[in-house]
Short mmCIF file of C-alpha atoms and ligand atoms in Angstrom, two decimals:
data_model
loop_
_atom_site.label_atom_id
_atom_site.label_comp_id
_atom_site.label_asym_id
_atom_site.label_seq_id
_atom_site.Cartn_x
_atom_site.Cartn_y
_atom_site.Cartn_z
CA MET A 1 -73.96 -6.13 -27.30
CA THR A 2 -73.22 -8.54 -24.52
CA ILE A 3 -72.44 -11.86 -23.66
CA LEU A 4 -73.19 -14.09 -20.93
CA ILE A 5 -70.06 -16.20 -19.42
CA THR A 6 -70.72 -18.86 -16.66
CA GLY A 7 -67.46 -20.07 -14.71
CA GLY A 8 -65.69 -17.03 -15.41
CA ALA A 9 -63.69 -16.99 -12.47
CA GLY A 10 -62.35 -20.10 -13.03
CA PHE A 11 -59.17 -21.24 -15.12
CA ILE A 12 -60.61 -21.29 -18.75
CA GLY A 13 -63.36 -18.95 -17.98
CA ALA A 14 -61.03 -16.58 -16.47
CA ASN A 15 -58.71 -16.50 -19.51
CA PHE A 16 -61.56 -16.46 -22.09
CA VAL A 17 -62.91 -13.10 -20.12
CA LEU A 18 -59.47 -11.33 -20.58
CA ASP A 19 -58.81 -12.46 -23.98
CA TRP A 20 -62.20 -11.44 -24.89
CA LEU A 21 -61.90 -7.75 -23.28
CA ALA A 22 -58.16 -7.50 -24.69
CA GLN A 23 -60.05 -7.98 -28.42
CA SER A 24 -63.74 -6.72 -28.07
CA GLU A 25 -65.87 -3.81 -26.74
CA GLU A 26 -68.79 -5.69 -25.91
CA THR A 27 -69.81 -6.21 -22.43
CA VAL A 28 -69.17 -9.70 -20.45
CA VAL A 29 -71.55 -10.87 -18.03
CA ASN A 30 -69.70 -12.78 -15.89
CA LEU A 31 -71.91 -15.42 -13.59
CA ASP A 32 -69.87 -17.58 -10.94
CA LYS A 33 -70.37 -19.45 -7.58
CA LEU A 34 -66.72 -19.00 -6.56
CA THR A 35 -66.37 -22.60 -5.46
CA TYR A 36 -62.87 -22.95 -4.23
CA ALA A 37 -62.13 -23.19 -7.76
CA GLY A 38 -63.32 -19.85 -8.71
CA ASN A 39 -61.08 -16.86 -7.73
CA MET A 40 -61.33 -13.32 -8.17
CA ASN A 41 -57.68 -12.31 -8.23
CA ASN A 42 -57.76 -14.07 -11.76
CA LEU A 43 -59.63 -11.02 -12.65
CA ILE A 44 -57.73 -8.26 -10.82
CA THR A 45 -56.89 -6.68 -14.01
CA VAL A 46 -60.41 -5.87 -15.45
CA GLN A 47 -62.31 -5.58 -12.30
CA GLU A 48 -62.50 -1.66 -12.61
CA ASP A 49 -63.57 -1.99 -16.54
CA PRO A 50 -67.11 -0.91 -17.40
CA ARG A 51 -67.12 -3.93 -19.80
CA HIS A 52 -66.98 -6.59 -17.13
CA ILE A 53 -69.76 -6.99 -14.88
CA PHE A 54 -69.61 -10.16 -12.30
CA ILE A 55 -72.12 -11.79 -10.57
CA ARG A 56 -71.65 -14.16 -7.79
CA GLY A 57 -74.56 -17.07 -8.30
CA ASP A 58 -75.21 -20.55 -9.18
CA ILE A 59 -76.16 -21.83 -12.60
CA ALA A 60 -78.72 -24.04 -10.78
CA ASP A 61 -80.70 -21.12 -9.72
CA GLN A 62 -82.87 -20.81 -12.52
CA GLY A 63 -84.54 -17.62 -11.41
CA LEU A 64 -81.07 -15.87 -10.94
CA MET A 65 -80.34 -17.14 -14.83
CA THR A 66 -83.83 -16.00 -16.43
CA GLN A 67 -83.31 -12.79 -14.41
CA LEU A 68 -80.12 -12.54 -15.98
CA LEU A 69 -81.37 -13.19 -19.09
CA GLU A 70 -83.95 -10.85 -19.03
CA ILE A 71 -81.91 -7.53 -17.89
CA HIS A 72 -79.02 -8.49 -19.96
CA GLN A 73 -80.48 -9.63 -23.24
CA PRO A 74 -76.94 -11.39 -24.07
CA ARG A 75 -76.40 -12.44 -27.80
CA ALA A 76 -74.60 -15.42 -26.50
CA VAL A 77 -74.35 -17.64 -23.69
CA ILE A 78 -70.66 -19.45 -23.10
CA HIS A 79 -71.09 -22.02 -20.50
CA PHE A 80 -67.97 -23.17 -18.88
CA ALA A 81 -69.37 -23.56 -15.02
CA ALA A 82 -68.62 -26.67 -13.83
CA GLU A 83 -67.00 -29.07 -11.29
CA SER A 84 -63.63 -30.12 -13.06
CA HIS A 85 -61.41 -32.08 -11.16
CA VAL A 86 -61.69 -35.59 -11.56
CA ASP A 87 -60.21 -36.98 -8.19
CA ARG A 88 -62.81 -34.50 -6.10
CA SER A 89 -65.33 -36.44 -8.37
CA ILE A 90 -64.45 -39.84 -6.69
CA ALA A 91 -64.00 -38.50 -3.73
CA GLY A 92 -67.33 -36.67 -3.85
CA PRO A 93 -69.38 -37.37 -6.80
CA ARG A 94 -73.10 -35.52 -5.91
CA GLU A 95 -71.60 -31.82 -6.23
CA PHE A 96 -70.80 -32.95 -10.08
CA VAL A 97 -73.90 -34.20 -10.60
CA MET A 98 -75.81 -31.26 -8.92
CA THR A 99 -73.80 -28.53 -10.89
CA ASN A 100 -72.84 -30.28 -13.78
CA ILE A 101 -76.33 -32.18 -14.99
CA VAL A 102 -78.80 -29.84 -12.65
CA GLY A 103 -76.93 -26.99 -12.84
CA THR A 104 -76.71 -27.27 -17.14
CA PHE A 105 -80.19 -28.66 -16.91
CA ASN A 106 -81.87 -25.56 -15.17
CA LEU A 107 -79.21 -23.09 -17.37
CA LEU A 108 -80.80 -24.50 -20.53
CA GLU A 109 -84.30 -24.27 -18.95
CA ALA A 110 -83.50 -20.61 -18.69
CA CYS A 111 -82.90 -20.28 -21.65
CA ARG A 112 -85.63 -22.34 -23.06
CA LEU A 113 -88.48 -20.15 -21.40
CA ALA A 114 -86.64 -16.57 -22.20
CA LYS A 115 -87.04 -14.39 -25.01
CA LEU A 116 -84.20 -14.56 -26.71
CA THR A 117 -82.58 -12.20 -29.02
CA LYS A 118 -82.46 -12.80 -32.55
CA ASP A 119 -79.21 -14.80 -33.74
CA PHE A 120 -78.66 -15.99 -30.51
CA ARG A 121 -76.17 -18.53 -29.43
CA PHE A 122 -75.08 -21.12 -26.75
CA ILE A 123 -71.63 -22.60 -26.75
CA HIS A 124 -71.83 -25.29 -24.10
CA VAL A 125 -67.77 -26.03 -23.20
CA SER A 126 -67.18 -29.63 -22.67
CA THR A 127 -64.17 -32.16 -22.52
CA ASP A 128 -62.71 -34.83 -24.11
CA GLU A 129 -63.24 -37.22 -21.32
CA VAL A 130 -66.85 -38.02 -22.66
CA TYR A 131 -65.28 -40.43 -25.09
CA GLY A 132 -63.68 -42.35 -22.48
CA SER A 133 -60.24 -44.01 -22.80
CA LEU A 134 -57.84 -44.86 -25.64
CA ASP A 135 -55.29 -47.65 -26.07
CA TYR A 136 -51.90 -46.59 -27.25
CA ALA A 137 -52.70 -47.11 -30.89
CA GLU A 138 -55.92 -46.51 -31.20
CA PRO A 139 -57.14 -43.40 -33.33
CA ALA A 140 -57.54 -39.82 -31.88
CA PHE A 141 -61.08 -39.26 -31.17
CA THR A 142 -63.53 -37.81 -33.63
CA GLU A 143 -67.20 -36.42 -32.96
CA ARG A 144 -68.64 -39.45 -33.94
CA HIS A 145 -66.84 -41.60 -31.54
CA PRO A 146 -69.27 -42.99 -29.17
CA TYR A 147 -69.41 -41.51 -25.39
CA GLN A 148 -68.10 -44.03 -22.98
CA PRO A 149 -67.09 -41.65 -19.43
CA ASN A 150 -65.40 -43.67 -17.18
CA SER A 151 -65.29 -41.19 -14.02
CA PRO A 152 -68.39 -39.56 -12.21
CA TYR A 153 -66.84 -36.18 -13.88
CA SER A 154 -66.58 -37.33 -17.18
CA ALA A 155 -70.09 -38.98 -16.81
CA SER A 156 -71.42 -35.97 -15.59
CA LYS A 157 -70.43 -33.78 -18.35
CA ALA A 158 -71.64 -36.66 -20.88
CA ALA A 159 -75.07 -36.00 -19.38
CA SER A 160 -75.03 -32.30 -19.82
CA ASP A 161 -73.78 -32.99 -23.35
CA HIS A 162 -76.96 -35.22 -24.30
CA LEU A 163 -79.15 -32.38 -22.50
CA VAL A 164 -77.48 -30.15 -24.86
CA ARG A 165 -78.11 -32.09 -27.96
CA ALA A 166 -81.50 -32.92 -26.59
CA TYR A 167 -82.35 -29.22 -26.22
CA TYR A 168 -81.07 -28.61 -29.78
CA HIS A 169 -83.13 -31.41 -31.59
CA THR A 170 -86.75 -31.09 -29.51
CA TYR A 171 -86.67 -27.46 -28.67
CA HIS A 172 -84.89 -25.77 -31.48
CA LEU A 173 -82.41 -24.05 -28.90
CA PRO A 174 -79.51 -22.63 -30.81
CA LEU A 175 -76.50 -24.52 -29.02
CA ILE A 176 -73.40 -25.91 -30.10
CA THR A 177 -71.06 -28.16 -28.04
CA THR A 178 -67.31 -28.25 -28.02
CA ASN A 179 -65.16 -30.70 -26.39
CA CYS A 180 -61.62 -30.23 -25.63
CA SER A 181 -58.41 -32.31 -24.62
CA ASN A 182 -56.07 -30.92 -21.41
CA ASN A 183 -55.52 -27.35 -20.98
CA TYR A 184 -52.79 -25.72 -19.53
CA GLY A 185 -51.47 -21.99 -19.15
CA PRO A 186 -52.12 -19.15 -16.31
CA TYR A 187 -54.33 -18.93 -13.75
CA GLN A 188 -55.11 -22.68 -13.16
CA TYR A 189 -56.31 -23.88 -10.04
CA THR A 190 -53.00 -25.88 -8.14
CA GLU A 191 -54.62 -29.16 -7.71
CA LYS A 192 -53.93 -29.85 -11.54
CA LEU A 193 -50.90 -31.51 -12.88
CA ILE A 194 -48.93 -28.57 -14.12
CA PRO A 195 -49.25 -26.02 -11.78
CA ASN A 196 -49.16 -28.65 -8.85
CA ILE A 197 -45.78 -29.87 -10.22
CA ILE A 198 -44.39 -26.21 -10.04
CA HIS A 199 -45.94 -25.54 -6.65
CA CYS A 200 -44.23 -28.70 -5.32
CA ALA A 201 -40.98 -28.12 -6.84
CA LEU A 202 -40.48 -24.69 -5.89
CA LEU A 203 -41.63 -25.71 -2.06
CA ASN A 204 -38.78 -28.49 -2.38
CA LYS A 205 -41.27 -31.35 -2.15
CA PRO A 206 -42.20 -34.23 -3.78
CA LEU A 207 -43.68 -34.03 -7.21
CA PRO A 208 -46.52 -36.50 -7.21
CA ILE A 209 -47.28 -38.75 -10.62
CA LEU A 210 -49.82 -40.84 -10.39
CA GLY A 211 -49.16 -44.64 -11.36
CA HIS A 212 -47.06 -45.33 -14.24
CA GLY A 213 -46.69 -41.73 -15.63
CA LYS A 214 -47.29 -43.35 -19.07
CA ASN A 215 -51.11 -42.23 -19.21
CA ILE A 216 -51.45 -39.69 -22.36
CA ARG A 217 -53.11 -36.84 -22.47
CA ASP A 218 -53.35 -34.44 -25.44
CA TRP A 219 -52.58 -30.89 -24.44
CA LEU A 220 -53.38 -27.27 -25.76
CA TYR A 221 -52.76 -23.72 -24.46
CA VAL A 222 -55.49 -21.72 -23.12
CA SER A 223 -55.93 -19.53 -25.14
CA ASP A 224 -56.18 -21.32 -28.06
CA HIS A 225 -58.97 -23.25 -26.61
CA CYS A 226 -60.53 -19.31 -26.06
CA ALA A 227 -59.67 -18.62 -29.48
CA ALA A 228 -61.51 -22.05 -30.64
CA ILE A 229 -64.61 -21.08 -28.84
CA MET A 230 -64.67 -17.48 -30.08
CA GLN A 231 -64.54 -18.93 -33.72
CA VAL A 232 -67.27 -21.46 -32.88
CA LEU A 233 -69.43 -18.79 -31.35
CA ASN A 234 -68.76 -16.61 -34.76
CA LYS A 235 -68.97 -19.32 -37.43
CA GLY A 236 -69.93 -22.74 -35.90
CA GLU A 237 -73.20 -24.21 -37.32
CA LEU A 238 -75.81 -24.78 -34.90
CA GLY A 239 -76.68 -28.75 -33.25
CA GLN A 240 -72.89 -29.26 -34.37
CA THR A 241 -69.99 -30.58 -31.75
CA TYR A 242 -66.64 -29.92 -32.38
CA ASN A 243 -63.38 -31.21 -31.05
CA ILE A 244 -60.63 -28.97 -30.05
CA GLY A 245 -57.14 -30.34 -29.18
CA GLY A 246 -53.68 -29.19 -29.90
CA GLY A 247 -52.16 -32.39 -31.17
CA ASN A 248 -49.65 -32.73 -28.12
CA GLU A 249 -49.79 -36.04 -26.89
CA LYS A 250 -47.52 -36.24 -24.09
CA PRO A 251 -46.89 -39.53 -21.09
CA ASN A 252 -47.35 -37.32 -17.87
CA ILE A 253 -44.13 -38.06 -16.90
CA GLU A 254 -42.82 -36.30 -20.25
CA VAL A 255 -44.67 -33.36 -19.34
CA VAL A 256 -43.22 -33.53 -15.42
CA ASN A 257 -39.85 -33.89 -17.18
CA THR A 258 -40.26 -30.78 -19.51
CA VAL A 259 -41.22 -28.59 -16.34
CA CYS A 260 -38.33 -29.71 -14.46
CA GLU A 261 -36.27 -28.95 -17.28
CA LEU A 262 -37.71 -25.10 -17.35
CA LEU A 263 -37.54 -24.85 -13.99
CA ASP A 264 -33.73 -26.21 -13.98
CA GLU A 265 -32.89 -23.38 -16.85
CA ILE A 266 -35.30 -20.36 -15.02
CA GLU A 267 -34.80 -20.94 -11.61
CA PRO A 268 -31.84 -23.73 -10.72
CA ARG A 269 -31.77 -25.60 -7.07
CA ILE A 270 -29.76 -24.04 -4.76
CA ASP A 271 -28.14 -27.43 -4.38
CA GLY A 272 -27.66 -27.33 -8.55
CA LYS A 273 -29.49 -31.08 -8.91
CA SER A 274 -32.30 -31.27 -11.12
CA TYR A 275 -35.93 -30.73 -9.67
CA LYS A 276 -36.48 -34.35 -11.68
CA ASN A 277 -34.75 -35.88 -8.39
CA GLN A 278 -37.89 -34.67 -6.75
CA ILE A 279 -40.57 -36.88 -8.74
CA SER A 280 -42.23 -39.71 -6.92
CA TYR A 281 -44.70 -42.31 -8.41
CA ILE A 282 -47.82 -42.32 -5.90
CA ALA A 283 -51.06 -44.41 -5.92
CA ASP A 284 -52.87 -44.48 -9.40
CA ARG A 285 -56.26 -42.89 -9.55
CA PRO A 286 -59.03 -45.72 -9.46
CA GLY A 287 -60.10 -46.26 -13.45
CA HIS A 288 -57.36 -44.17 -14.40
CA ASP A 289 -58.14 -43.70 -18.28
CA LEU A 290 -54.91 -44.53 -20.18
CA ARG A 291 -54.87 -41.86 -23.13
CA TYR A 292 -57.11 -39.06 -24.40
CA ALA A 293 -56.26 -37.80 -28.04
CA ILE A 294 -58.28 -35.29 -30.10
CA ASN A 295 -58.79 -35.35 -33.65
CA ALA A 296 -59.26 -31.67 -34.47
CA ASP A 297 -59.92 -31.67 -38.18
CA LYS A 298 -63.34 -30.64 -38.35
CA ILE A 299 -63.08 -27.20 -36.53
CA LYS A 300 -59.78 -26.68 -38.53
CA LYS A 301 -61.42 -27.37 -41.82
CA GLN A 302 -64.70 -26.10 -41.27
CA LEU A 303 -64.19 -23.41 -39.15
CA GLY A 304 -60.17 -22.57 -40.21
CA TRP A 305 -59.18 -22.52 -36.65
CA GLN A 306 -55.35 -23.58 -36.08
CA PRO A 307 -53.58 -23.40 -32.29
CA GLN A 308 -50.68 -20.74 -32.22
CA GLU A 309 -48.83 -22.45 -29.29
CA THR A 310 -46.46 -25.42 -29.89
CA PHE A 311 -46.09 -27.40 -26.49
CA ALA A 312 -42.62 -26.53 -26.41
CA THR A 313 -43.53 -22.34 -26.76
CA GLY A 314 -46.90 -22.50 -24.48
CA ILE A 315 -45.43 -24.52 -21.51
CA ARG A 316 -42.47 -22.21 -21.55
CA LYS A 317 -44.66 -19.27 -21.22
CA THR A 318 -46.86 -21.45 -18.65
CA VAL A 319 -43.52 -21.99 -16.58
CA ASN A 320 -42.59 -18.35 -16.36
CA TRP A 321 -46.14 -16.80 -15.78
CA TYR A 322 -46.43 -19.24 -12.61
CA LEU A 323 -43.04 -18.11 -11.65
CA ASN A 324 -43.73 -14.69 -12.01
CA ASN A 325 -47.46 -14.71 -10.24
CA ARG A 326 -46.43 -16.86 -7.40
CA ASN A 327 -49.88 -15.78 -5.85
CA GLY A 328 -51.40 -18.09 -8.43
CA LEU A 329 -49.38 -20.88 -6.71
CA ASN A 330 -50.73 -20.26 -3.51
CA LEU A 331 -47.03 -19.38 -2.80
N1 NAD B 401 -59.23 -27.33 -17.50
C1 NAD B 401 -59.20 -28.56 -18.76
O1 NAD B 401 -58.50 -28.99 -19.27
C2 NAD B 401 -60.71 -28.70 -19.49
C3 NAD B 401 -60.38 -29.52 -20.60
C4 NAD B 401 -61.73 -29.65 -21.66
C5 NAD B 401 -63.19 -28.77 -20.70
N2 NAD B 401 -62.92 -28.53 -19.89
C6 NAD B 401 -64.57 -27.25 -19.44
O2 NAD B 401 -64.15 -26.61 -19.18
C7 NAD B 401 -65.20 -25.69 -18.39
C8 NAD B 401 -64.02 -25.07 -17.49
O3 NAD B 401 -62.90 -25.66 -16.66
P1 NAD B 401 -61.98 -25.07 -16.03
O4 NAD B 401 -60.76 -25.86 -15.96
O5 NAD B 401 -61.60 -23.47 -16.42
O6 NAD B 401 -62.67 -25.34 -14.24
P2 NAD B 401 -62.41 -24.41 -12.59
O7 NAD B 401 -62.78 -25.77 -12.01
O8 NAD B 401 -61.17 -23.96 -12.91
O9 NAD B 401 -63.56 -23.49 -12.93
C9 NAD B 401 -65.04 -23.45 -12.87
C10 NAD B 401 -65.53 -22.43 -12.43
O10 NAD B 401 -66.95 -22.62 -12.34
C11 NAD B 401 -67.14 -22.35 -11.33
N3 NAD B 401 -68.56 -22.75 -10.82
C12 NAD B 401 -68.54 -24.10 -10.21
N4 NAD B 401 -69.80 -24.45 -10.05
C13 NAD B 401 -70.77 -23.48 -10.28
C14 NAD B 401 -72.27 -23.19 -10.39
N5 NAD B 401 -72.72 -24.15 -9.85
N6 NAD B 401 -72.28 -22.21 -10.63
C15 NAD B 401 -71.73 -21.20 -11.13
N7 NAD B 401 -70.22 -21.03 -11.43
C16 NAD B 401 -69.48 -22.33 -11.02
C17 NAD B 401 -66.31 -22.03 -10.41
O11 NAD B 401 -66.30 -21.11 -9.08
C18 NAD B 401 -64.86 -21.80 -11.05
O12 NAD B 401 -64.55 -20.23 -11.14
C19 NAD B 401 -65.71 -27.06 -17.43
O13 NAD B 401 -67.05 -27.00 -17.72
C20 NAD B 401 -64.68 -28.07 -17.84
O14 NAD B 401 -65.51 -29.11 -17.70
C21 NAD B 401 -61.90 -27.98 -19.05
#
């Protein structure tokens, strides 16, 4: 049997491919455009593995997607491919519309028109950012929270979620959507907070923190996200959405302080001072959402998923991984 992954050379997709091949004999067809965010080095350990078939291509190429569905007859599509960085979506929203909306649309169309295998399912991987921003005291997002996206990134992901919903209701395509909080772990591109902080710290550069540093994100170790997606693939109910989160709400400044403390312990600065001395507050992002928080009760109760890592264990693993894999930091 075979599964088809989109965006499997990116951060979460690559972790998913590696975790999958470590525990399954099933072949993975991995379709990725290799934008700046896709990196074949993430997949170096499986490049000779006959169970991994990599194809460079665009999800917006409906002909190619149709061909892949016909040739490989996957029992599932797991759709990770996206433009994913909020700041880039503010600087240039077009690619976000083209990949996240038009690309997802073309992929759904290819599936709608294909002869799919019995028990086929399509997992659409989305984000908690579609729900908008919470105040500090508001309850965490449930699956019933209204969609209130605030950035071109979250708006484009919200649009793709709506298309997925419509294709389930209108065409009965076997679809499930997951909305996950901020991920961290190995193989993340250095533009994102945690690898960027480690990268700057080791180069003795300022550690940039947007605005007041009190924006809260709910952090989940990437393998826990991948395990949740596998659980949704195995047991999720068609047409449903599942929120995924680690219950680790942290202000950005606390995340940066924790990374600095780990670096102080594992690779201290030559002058013996803390890396915290490099922290530097910079101009805030326009429309910066204050807080995201996920209520993951549904997936825990209905599908029996639980994260394995606490923030303390996951962030230690992550810092150690980047220190041992400096090419992952472009160092
Ligand atoms: N990173 C997070 O914290 C997080 C949290 C929740 C949900 N998500 C979602 O998970 C998915 C993966 O996120 P990520 O952080 O791994 O992203 P990423 O930016 O690291 O990787 C995206 C991958 O998609 C590929 N890609 C981009 N456009 C493509 C196209 N048109 N056709 C084919 N491939 C294309 C890129 O080359 C890259 O390999 C995204 O859909 C994102 O919205 C991410």
